[in-house]
XYZ file of C-alpha atoms in Angstrom:
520
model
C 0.000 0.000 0.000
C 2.825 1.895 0.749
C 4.635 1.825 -2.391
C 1.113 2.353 -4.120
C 0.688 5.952 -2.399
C 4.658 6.572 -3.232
C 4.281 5.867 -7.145
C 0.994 7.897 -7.250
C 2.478 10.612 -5.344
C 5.549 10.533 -7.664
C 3.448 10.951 -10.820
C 0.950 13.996 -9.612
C 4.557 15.454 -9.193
C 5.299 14.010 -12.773
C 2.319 15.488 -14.212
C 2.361 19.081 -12.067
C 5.648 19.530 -13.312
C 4.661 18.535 -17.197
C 1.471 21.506 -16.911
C 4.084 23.885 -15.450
C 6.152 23.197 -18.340
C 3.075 23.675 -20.637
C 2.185 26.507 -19.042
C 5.852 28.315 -19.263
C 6.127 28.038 -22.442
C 2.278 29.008 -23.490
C 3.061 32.371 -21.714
C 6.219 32.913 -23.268
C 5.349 32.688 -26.434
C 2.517 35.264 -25.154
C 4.897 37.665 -24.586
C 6.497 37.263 -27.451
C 4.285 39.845 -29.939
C 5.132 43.033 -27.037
C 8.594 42.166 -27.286
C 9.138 41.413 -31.614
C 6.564 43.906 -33.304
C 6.502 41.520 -36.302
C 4.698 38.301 -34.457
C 1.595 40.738 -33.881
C 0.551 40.141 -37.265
C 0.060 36.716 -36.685
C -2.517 35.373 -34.045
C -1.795 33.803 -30.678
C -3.496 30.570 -31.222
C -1.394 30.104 -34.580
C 1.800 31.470 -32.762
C 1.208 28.795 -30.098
C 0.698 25.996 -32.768
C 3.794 27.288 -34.603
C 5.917 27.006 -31.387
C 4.727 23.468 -30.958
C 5.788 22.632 -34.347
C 9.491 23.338 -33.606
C 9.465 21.548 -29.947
C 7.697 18.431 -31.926
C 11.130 18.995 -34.798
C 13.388 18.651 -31.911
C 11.226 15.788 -30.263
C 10.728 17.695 -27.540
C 7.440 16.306 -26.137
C 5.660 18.335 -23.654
C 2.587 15.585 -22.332
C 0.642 12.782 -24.047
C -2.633 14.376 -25.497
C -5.313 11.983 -25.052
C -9.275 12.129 -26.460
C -10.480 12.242 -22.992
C -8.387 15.500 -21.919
C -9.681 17.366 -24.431
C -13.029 16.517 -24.605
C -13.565 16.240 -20.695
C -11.310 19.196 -19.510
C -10.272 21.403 -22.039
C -13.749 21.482 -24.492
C -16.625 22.379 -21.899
C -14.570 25.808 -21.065
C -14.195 26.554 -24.681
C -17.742 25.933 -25.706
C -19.121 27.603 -22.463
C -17.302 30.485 -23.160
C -18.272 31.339 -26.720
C -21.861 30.745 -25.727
C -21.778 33.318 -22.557
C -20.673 35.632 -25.062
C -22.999 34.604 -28.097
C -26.035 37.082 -27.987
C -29.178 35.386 -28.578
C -30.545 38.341 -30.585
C -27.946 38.035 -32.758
C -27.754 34.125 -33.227
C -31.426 34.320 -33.793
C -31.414 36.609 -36.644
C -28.982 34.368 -38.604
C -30.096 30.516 -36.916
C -31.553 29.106 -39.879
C -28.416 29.874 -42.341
C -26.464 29.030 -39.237
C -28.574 25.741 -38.552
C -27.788 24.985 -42.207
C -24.509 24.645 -41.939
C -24.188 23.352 -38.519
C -26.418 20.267 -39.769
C -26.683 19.828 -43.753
C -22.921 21.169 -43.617
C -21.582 18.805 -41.669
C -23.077 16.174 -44.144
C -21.908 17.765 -46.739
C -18.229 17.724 -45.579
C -18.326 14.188 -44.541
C -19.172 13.107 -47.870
C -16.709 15.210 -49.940
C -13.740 13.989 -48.183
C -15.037 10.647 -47.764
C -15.808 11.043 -51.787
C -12.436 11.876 -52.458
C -10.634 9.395 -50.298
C -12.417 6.641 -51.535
C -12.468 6.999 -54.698
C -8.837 8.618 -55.887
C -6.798 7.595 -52.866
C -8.535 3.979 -52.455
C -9.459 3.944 -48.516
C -12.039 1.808 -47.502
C -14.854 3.632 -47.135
C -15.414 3.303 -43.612
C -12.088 4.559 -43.114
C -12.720 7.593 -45.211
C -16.075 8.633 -43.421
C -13.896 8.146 -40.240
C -11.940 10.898 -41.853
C -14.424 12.936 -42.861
C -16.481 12.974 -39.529
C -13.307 13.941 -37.815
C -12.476 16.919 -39.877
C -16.236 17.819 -39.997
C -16.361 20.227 -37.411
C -15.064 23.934 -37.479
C -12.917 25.378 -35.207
C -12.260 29.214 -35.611
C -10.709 30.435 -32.722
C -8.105 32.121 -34.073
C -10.177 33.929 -37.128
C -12.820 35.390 -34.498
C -9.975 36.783 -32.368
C -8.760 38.177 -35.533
C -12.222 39.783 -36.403
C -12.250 41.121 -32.920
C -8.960 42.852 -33.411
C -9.554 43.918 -36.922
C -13.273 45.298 -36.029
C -14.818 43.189 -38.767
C -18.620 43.159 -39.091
C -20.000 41.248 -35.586
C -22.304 39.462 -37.757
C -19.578 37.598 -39.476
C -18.020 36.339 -36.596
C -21.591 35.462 -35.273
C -22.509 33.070 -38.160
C -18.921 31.871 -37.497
C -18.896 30.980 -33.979
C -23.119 29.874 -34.308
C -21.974 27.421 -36.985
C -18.884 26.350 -34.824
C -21.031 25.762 -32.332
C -23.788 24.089 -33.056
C -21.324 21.916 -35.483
C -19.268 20.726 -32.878
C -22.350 18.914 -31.410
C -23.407 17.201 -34.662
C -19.607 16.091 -35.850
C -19.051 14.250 -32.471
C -22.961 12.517 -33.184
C -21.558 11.359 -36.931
C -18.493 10.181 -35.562
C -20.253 8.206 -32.399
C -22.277 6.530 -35.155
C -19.467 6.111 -38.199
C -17.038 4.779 -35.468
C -19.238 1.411 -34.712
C -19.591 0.908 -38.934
C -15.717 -0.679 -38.783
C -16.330 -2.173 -35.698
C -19.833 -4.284 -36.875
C -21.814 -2.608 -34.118
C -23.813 0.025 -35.798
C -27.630 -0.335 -36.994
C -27.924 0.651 -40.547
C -31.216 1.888 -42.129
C -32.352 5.506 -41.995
C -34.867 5.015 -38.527
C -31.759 3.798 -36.941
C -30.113 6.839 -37.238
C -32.698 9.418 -36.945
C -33.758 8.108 -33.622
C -30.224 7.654 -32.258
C -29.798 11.451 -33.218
C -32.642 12.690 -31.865
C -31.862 11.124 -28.301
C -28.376 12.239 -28.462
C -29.591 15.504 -29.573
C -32.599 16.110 -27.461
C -31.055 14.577 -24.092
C -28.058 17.446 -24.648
C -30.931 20.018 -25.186
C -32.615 18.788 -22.179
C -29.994 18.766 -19.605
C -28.457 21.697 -20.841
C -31.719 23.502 -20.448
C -32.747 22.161 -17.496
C -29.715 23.469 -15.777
C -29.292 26.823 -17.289
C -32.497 27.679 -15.929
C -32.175 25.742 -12.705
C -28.939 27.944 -12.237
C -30.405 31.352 -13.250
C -33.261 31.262 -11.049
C -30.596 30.089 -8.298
C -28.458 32.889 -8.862
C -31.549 35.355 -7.841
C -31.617 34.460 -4.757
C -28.972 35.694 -3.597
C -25.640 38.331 -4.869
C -22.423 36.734 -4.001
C -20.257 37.123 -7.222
C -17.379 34.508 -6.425
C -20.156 31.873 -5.714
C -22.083 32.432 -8.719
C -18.745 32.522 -10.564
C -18.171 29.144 -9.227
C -21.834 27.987 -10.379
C -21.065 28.474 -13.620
C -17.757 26.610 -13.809
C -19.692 23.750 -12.425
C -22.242 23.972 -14.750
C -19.987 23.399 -17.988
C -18.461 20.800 -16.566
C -21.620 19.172 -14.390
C -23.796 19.858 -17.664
C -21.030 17.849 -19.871
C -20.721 14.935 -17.620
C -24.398 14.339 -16.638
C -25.815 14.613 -20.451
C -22.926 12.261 -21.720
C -24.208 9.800 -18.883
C -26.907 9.741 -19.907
C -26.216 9.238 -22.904
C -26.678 12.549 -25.009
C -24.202 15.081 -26.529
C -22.305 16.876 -24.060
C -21.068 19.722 -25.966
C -24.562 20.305 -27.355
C -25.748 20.427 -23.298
C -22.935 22.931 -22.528
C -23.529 25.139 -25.412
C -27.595 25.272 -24.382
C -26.384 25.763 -20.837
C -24.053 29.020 -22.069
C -26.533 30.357 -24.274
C -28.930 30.256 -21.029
C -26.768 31.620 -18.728
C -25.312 34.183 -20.551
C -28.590 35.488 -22.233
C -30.878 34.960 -19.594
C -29.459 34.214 -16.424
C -27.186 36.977 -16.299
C -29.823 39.481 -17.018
C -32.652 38.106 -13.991
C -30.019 36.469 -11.525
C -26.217 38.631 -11.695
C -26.234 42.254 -11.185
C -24.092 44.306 -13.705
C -20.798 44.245 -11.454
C -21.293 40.198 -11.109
C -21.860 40.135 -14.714
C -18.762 41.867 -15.346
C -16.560 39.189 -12.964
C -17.545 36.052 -14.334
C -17.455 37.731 -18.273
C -13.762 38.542 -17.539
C -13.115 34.950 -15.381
C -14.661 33.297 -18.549
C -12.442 35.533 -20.878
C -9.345 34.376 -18.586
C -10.687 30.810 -19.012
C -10.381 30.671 -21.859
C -7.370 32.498 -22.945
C -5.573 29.765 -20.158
C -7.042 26.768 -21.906
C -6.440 28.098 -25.341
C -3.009 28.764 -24.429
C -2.143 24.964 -23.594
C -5.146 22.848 -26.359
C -2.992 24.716 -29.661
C 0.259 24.409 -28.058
C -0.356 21.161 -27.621
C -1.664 20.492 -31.125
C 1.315 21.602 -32.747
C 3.548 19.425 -29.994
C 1.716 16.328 -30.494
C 2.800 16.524 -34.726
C 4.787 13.133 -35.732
C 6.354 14.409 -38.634
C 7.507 11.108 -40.216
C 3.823 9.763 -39.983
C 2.675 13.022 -41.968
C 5.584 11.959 -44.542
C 4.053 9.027 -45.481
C 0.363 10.288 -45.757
C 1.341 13.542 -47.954
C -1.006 11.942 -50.732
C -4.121 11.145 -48.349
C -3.562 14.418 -47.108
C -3.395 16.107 -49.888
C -6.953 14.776 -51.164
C -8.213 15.193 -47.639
C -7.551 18.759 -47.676
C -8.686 19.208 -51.009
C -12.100 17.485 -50.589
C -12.820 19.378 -47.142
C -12.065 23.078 -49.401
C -14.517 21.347 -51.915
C -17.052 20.158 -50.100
C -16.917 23.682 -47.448
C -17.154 25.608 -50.961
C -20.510 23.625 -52.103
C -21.806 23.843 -48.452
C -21.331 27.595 -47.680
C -22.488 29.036 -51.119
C -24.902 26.487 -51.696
C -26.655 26.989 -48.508
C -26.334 30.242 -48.466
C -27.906 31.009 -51.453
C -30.512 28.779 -50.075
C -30.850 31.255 -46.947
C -30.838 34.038 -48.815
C -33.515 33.489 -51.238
C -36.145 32.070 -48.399
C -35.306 33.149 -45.602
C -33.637 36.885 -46.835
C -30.831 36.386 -45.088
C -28.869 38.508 -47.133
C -25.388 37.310 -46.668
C -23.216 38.871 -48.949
C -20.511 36.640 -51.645
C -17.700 38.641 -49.662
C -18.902 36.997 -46.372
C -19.565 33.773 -47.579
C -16.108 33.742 -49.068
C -14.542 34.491 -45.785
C -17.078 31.545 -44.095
C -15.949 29.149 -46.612
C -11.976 29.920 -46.159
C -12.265 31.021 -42.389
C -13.648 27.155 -41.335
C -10.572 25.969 -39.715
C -10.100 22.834 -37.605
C -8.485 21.928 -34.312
C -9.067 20.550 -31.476
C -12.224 18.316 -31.719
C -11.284 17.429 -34.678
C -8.075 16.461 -33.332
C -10.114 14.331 -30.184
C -11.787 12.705 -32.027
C -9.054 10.963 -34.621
C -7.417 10.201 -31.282
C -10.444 8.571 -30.204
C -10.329 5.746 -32.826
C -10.104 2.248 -31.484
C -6.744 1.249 -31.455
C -7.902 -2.628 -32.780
C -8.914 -0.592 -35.780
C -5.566 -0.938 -38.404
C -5.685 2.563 -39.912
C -6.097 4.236 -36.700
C -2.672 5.974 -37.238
C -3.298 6.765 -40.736
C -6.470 8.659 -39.791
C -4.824 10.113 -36.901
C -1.771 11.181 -39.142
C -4.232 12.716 -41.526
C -6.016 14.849 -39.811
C -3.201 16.538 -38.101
C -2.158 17.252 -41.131
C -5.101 18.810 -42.374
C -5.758 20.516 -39.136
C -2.058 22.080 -39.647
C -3.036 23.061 -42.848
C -6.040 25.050 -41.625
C -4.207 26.422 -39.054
C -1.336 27.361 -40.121
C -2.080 28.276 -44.370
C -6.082 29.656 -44.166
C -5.278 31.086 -40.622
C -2.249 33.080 -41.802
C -3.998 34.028 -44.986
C -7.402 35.200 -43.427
C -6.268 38.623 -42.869
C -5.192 39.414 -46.556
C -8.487 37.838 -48.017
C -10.203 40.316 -45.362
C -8.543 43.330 -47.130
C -8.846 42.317 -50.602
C -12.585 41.911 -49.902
C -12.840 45.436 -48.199
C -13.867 43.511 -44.789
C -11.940 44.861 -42.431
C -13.330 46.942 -39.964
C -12.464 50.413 -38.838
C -11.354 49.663 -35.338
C -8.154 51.285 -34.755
C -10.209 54.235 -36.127
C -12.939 53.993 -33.750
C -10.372 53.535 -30.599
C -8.933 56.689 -31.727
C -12.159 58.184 -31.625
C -13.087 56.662 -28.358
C -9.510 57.589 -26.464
C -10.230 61.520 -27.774
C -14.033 61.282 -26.354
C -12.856 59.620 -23.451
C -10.410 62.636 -22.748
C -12.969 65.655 -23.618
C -15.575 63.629 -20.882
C -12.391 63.722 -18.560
C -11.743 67.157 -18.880
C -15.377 68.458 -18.626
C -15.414 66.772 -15.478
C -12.112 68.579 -13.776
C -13.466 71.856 -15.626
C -17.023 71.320 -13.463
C -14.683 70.230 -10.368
C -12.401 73.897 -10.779
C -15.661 75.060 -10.851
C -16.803 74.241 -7.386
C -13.117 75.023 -5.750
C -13.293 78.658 -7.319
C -13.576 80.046 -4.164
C -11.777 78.021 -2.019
C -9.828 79.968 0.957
C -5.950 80.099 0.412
C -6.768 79.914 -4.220
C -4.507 82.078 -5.792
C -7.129 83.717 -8.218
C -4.190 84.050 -10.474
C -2.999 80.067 -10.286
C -7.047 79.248 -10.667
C -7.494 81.275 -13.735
C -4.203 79.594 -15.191
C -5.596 76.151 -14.631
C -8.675 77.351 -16.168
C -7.466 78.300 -19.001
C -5.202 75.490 -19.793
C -8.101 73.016 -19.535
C -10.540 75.126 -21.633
C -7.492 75.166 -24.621
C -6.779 71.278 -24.099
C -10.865 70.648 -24.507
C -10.896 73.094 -27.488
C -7.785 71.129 -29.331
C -9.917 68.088 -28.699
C -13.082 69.320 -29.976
C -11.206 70.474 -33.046
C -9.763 66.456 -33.462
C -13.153 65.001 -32.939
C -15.255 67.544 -35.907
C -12.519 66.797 -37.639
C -12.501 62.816 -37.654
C -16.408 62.447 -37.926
C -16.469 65.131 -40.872
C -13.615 62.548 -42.664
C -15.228 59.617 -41.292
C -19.451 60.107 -41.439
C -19.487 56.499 -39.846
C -18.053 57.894 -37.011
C -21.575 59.485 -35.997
C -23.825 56.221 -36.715
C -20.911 54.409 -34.359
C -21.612 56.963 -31.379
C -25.107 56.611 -31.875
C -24.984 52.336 -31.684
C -23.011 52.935 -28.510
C -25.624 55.482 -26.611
C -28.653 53.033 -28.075
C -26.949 50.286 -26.368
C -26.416 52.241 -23.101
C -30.169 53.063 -23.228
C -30.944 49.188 -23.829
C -28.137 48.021 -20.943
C -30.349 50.782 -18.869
C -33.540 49.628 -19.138
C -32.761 45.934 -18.937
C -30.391 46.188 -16.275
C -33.765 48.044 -14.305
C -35.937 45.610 -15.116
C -33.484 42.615 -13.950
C -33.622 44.846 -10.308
C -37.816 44.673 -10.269
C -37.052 40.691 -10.611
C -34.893 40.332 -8.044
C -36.724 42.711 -5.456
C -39.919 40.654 -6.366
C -41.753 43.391 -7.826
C -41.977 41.503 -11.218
C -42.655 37.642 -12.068
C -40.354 37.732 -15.180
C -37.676 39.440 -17.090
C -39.221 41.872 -19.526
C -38.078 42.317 -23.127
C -36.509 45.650 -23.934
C -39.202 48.259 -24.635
C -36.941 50.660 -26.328
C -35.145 47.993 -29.102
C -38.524 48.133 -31.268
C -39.068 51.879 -30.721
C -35.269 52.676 -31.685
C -35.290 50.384 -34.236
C -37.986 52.042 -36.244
C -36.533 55.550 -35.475
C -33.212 54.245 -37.171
């Protein structure tokens, strides 16, 4: 018993040292963009893969990345995350082109690289659709960061992160069922299926919803900020767990949970200043676990296995740009003409090219059975293609941004902000002066000095501002999105504090988005 406790002891110090290690070298490479002005051009995430790459060409091997860790520890946060974020008004504006391609895409791209791999590179078929399920689901991490920094359009980087998503949920279904076709365990025939995906499907939905509202009418209770931090770490992880008991899709569970929480719960159960603790814990979250999943990726890379599958790799990759091509125009030209979505070619050209993959993709080739013989050659291929993703359309979404005139003004609009933020400033110590004017001891003199060196500062700044929003008329429909969401955060926020005095029943919608709406 003794030596038991001494060889478990002796690898949580094994292990504790190995995440240190991780973790050292994630937050170098963080620093490394403030300290070389070049590496800001290119992402984190992809930074992070790149410096795995060169510890995997020096066999330097930082941990063993197994199926489970990512799906059980590192995916819940992830998916959580984007969801607490993902407005609901926004998602459901664009859900059916978004639904499209979460559900009907993920078909799609099965079969094209399934297509291709059977027919030109001659892998069995259930191979191929191994394959193809794995590589099925998006992963754009890295592109919405970019959009963030780059101020594209928030719609794009809605339809991306909605598709992600909901994707995620339906690849790791196909797989579950396309695994067991090798293995002689899977009912064929179309009933089969359906009802095996509606379980999986509606058991996720249920749990998840079950316990996003369980927790946001827990939360209104009472106001204790770390505890209902806390609630919500459980959740994504408790939601996961329970719903894949049961046997239903835990990431489609967490992702109801987040939407839940971070659309309604927040709003009836977490006043503002809670709100704003567990949005930056999440942000934090996620940021830590991003830091160690694509570092990771690129450290897991056995280059002399993705020697000998250059061919499969090659059709892999071009199938998957295939079949995303025919799913994102094709689909949305479907949404557009019945449902008026009216995405634009530019977007959909930055949809089709912007659907990277990593790292469910990546859990679930590891996932294979290992009695299965081409377990390595599926596993070899879609690290490959993954690479490809990350490293060649990650790296190349930022030109295709400014050739299609995508890229937002947001340096512009910071500039604008940092002068507005200065004028408010100033007004404010002008007003304070104001009130000290005749304080005893005031050299009239010094006062009238001060005066006047504040009143020239907020004149210069005037001056910058007219002049920016006469060169840049957006400028003024910008300002006036930012005081119409103030006036919806307002109201909302007031009608969250009638809920949790007990002087309402139920959250109220907005009164003032339809009335500004049809002003603007």
């Amino acid at each position: 018993m003794a030596i038991e406790s001494a060889v478990g002891e002796v690898g949580i110090e094994q292990n504790l040292k190995q995440f240190l290690l991780v973790l050292s070298v994630s937050l170098s490479v963080a620093t490394l963009p403030q300290v070389f002005s070049w590496f800001r051009q290119i992402p984190y995430t992809l930074l992070l893969v790149i410096a795995g790459l060169g510890l995997a060409l020096v066999d330097v091997r930082l941990v063993n990345l197994s199926p489970e860790l990512i799906l059980a520890i590192f995916l819940p946060p992830l998916l959580f995350e984007a969801a607490w974020n993902l407005k609901w008004s926004n998602l459901k504006r664009d859900l059916v082109p978004i639904c499209l391609y979460a559900v009907i895409g993920v078909v799609i791209s099965i079969a094209g690289v399934a297509l291709g791999l059977n027919v030109l590179a001659q892998l069995p078929l259930t191979t191929a659709l191994l394959v193809g399920a794995s590589l099925s689901a998006t992963d754009p991490v890295s592109v919405t960061a970019l959009f963030r920094e780059l101020g594209v359009d928030k719609r794009l980087t809605t339809l991306m992160e909605g598709e992600s998503l909901f994707n995620d949920g339906m690849a790791v279904v196909a797989f579950s069922f396309l695994v067991a076709l090798p293995l002689g365990t899977a009912q064929l025939g179309v009933r089969p299926v359906l009802l095996q995906l509606l379980s999986v499907v509606g058991i996720g939905l249920a749990v998840g919803g079950l316990i996003g509202f369980g927790i946001s009418y827990l939360t209104q209770r009472f106001d204790l900020p770390l505890v209902e931090q806390s609630l919500t770490l459980v959740s994504a992880y408790g939601t996961y767990i329970i719903a894949e008991e049961f046997g239903g899709s835990g990431v489609i569970a967490v992702v109801t949970t987040g939407l839940i929480l971070g659309n309604f719960g927040s709003r009836i159960g977490m006043n503002p200043r809670t709100r704003v603790i567990v949005s930056e814990f999440w942000e934090f979250l996620a940021f830590f676990v991003n830091s160690i999943v694509f570092l990771l990726i690129g450290d897991q890379v056995r280059f002399t296995h993705l020697g000998e599958n250059l061919a499969i790799i090659a059709i892999t990759i071009a199938g998957m740009v295939l079949a995303r091509a025919i799913a994102v125009y094709g689909l949305g030209l479907i949404a557009n003409r019945f449902v008026n979505s009216d995405i634009s070619l530019a977007q959909q050209t930055v949809l089709w090219w912007g659907g990277l993959r990593g790292s469910v993709s990546i859990a679930l080739a590891l996932s294979v059975p290992t009695i299965l013989s081409e377990r390595e050659d599926v596993i070899a291929t879609v690290f490959g293609v993954v690479l490809f993703t990350l490293l060649v359309q990650g790296l190349t979404t930022k030109p295709l941004l400014e050739k299609l005139n995508l890229l937002g003004d947001q340096p512009l609009r910071q500039q604008y902000l940092e002068l507005v933020a200065r004028q408010t400033a100033l007004k404010r110590v002008l007003r304070y002066l104001g009130q000290i004017e005749e304080r005893p001891g005031l050299d009239p003199e010094f006062y009238r000095y001060q005066e006047t060196l504040i009143k020239g500062e907020l004149q210069r700044l005037e001056e910058q501002i007219d002049k920016l929003q006469d060169e840049y008329p957006n400028l003024r429909t910008f300002t006036a999105e930012q005081l119409r969401m103030e006036l919806l955060a307002v109201e909302a926020d007031t009608y969250a504090e009638f809920v949790r005095s007990g002087r309402l029943n139920q959250e109220l919608a907005p009164l003032l988005e339809d009335v500004l709406e049809d002003e603007l």
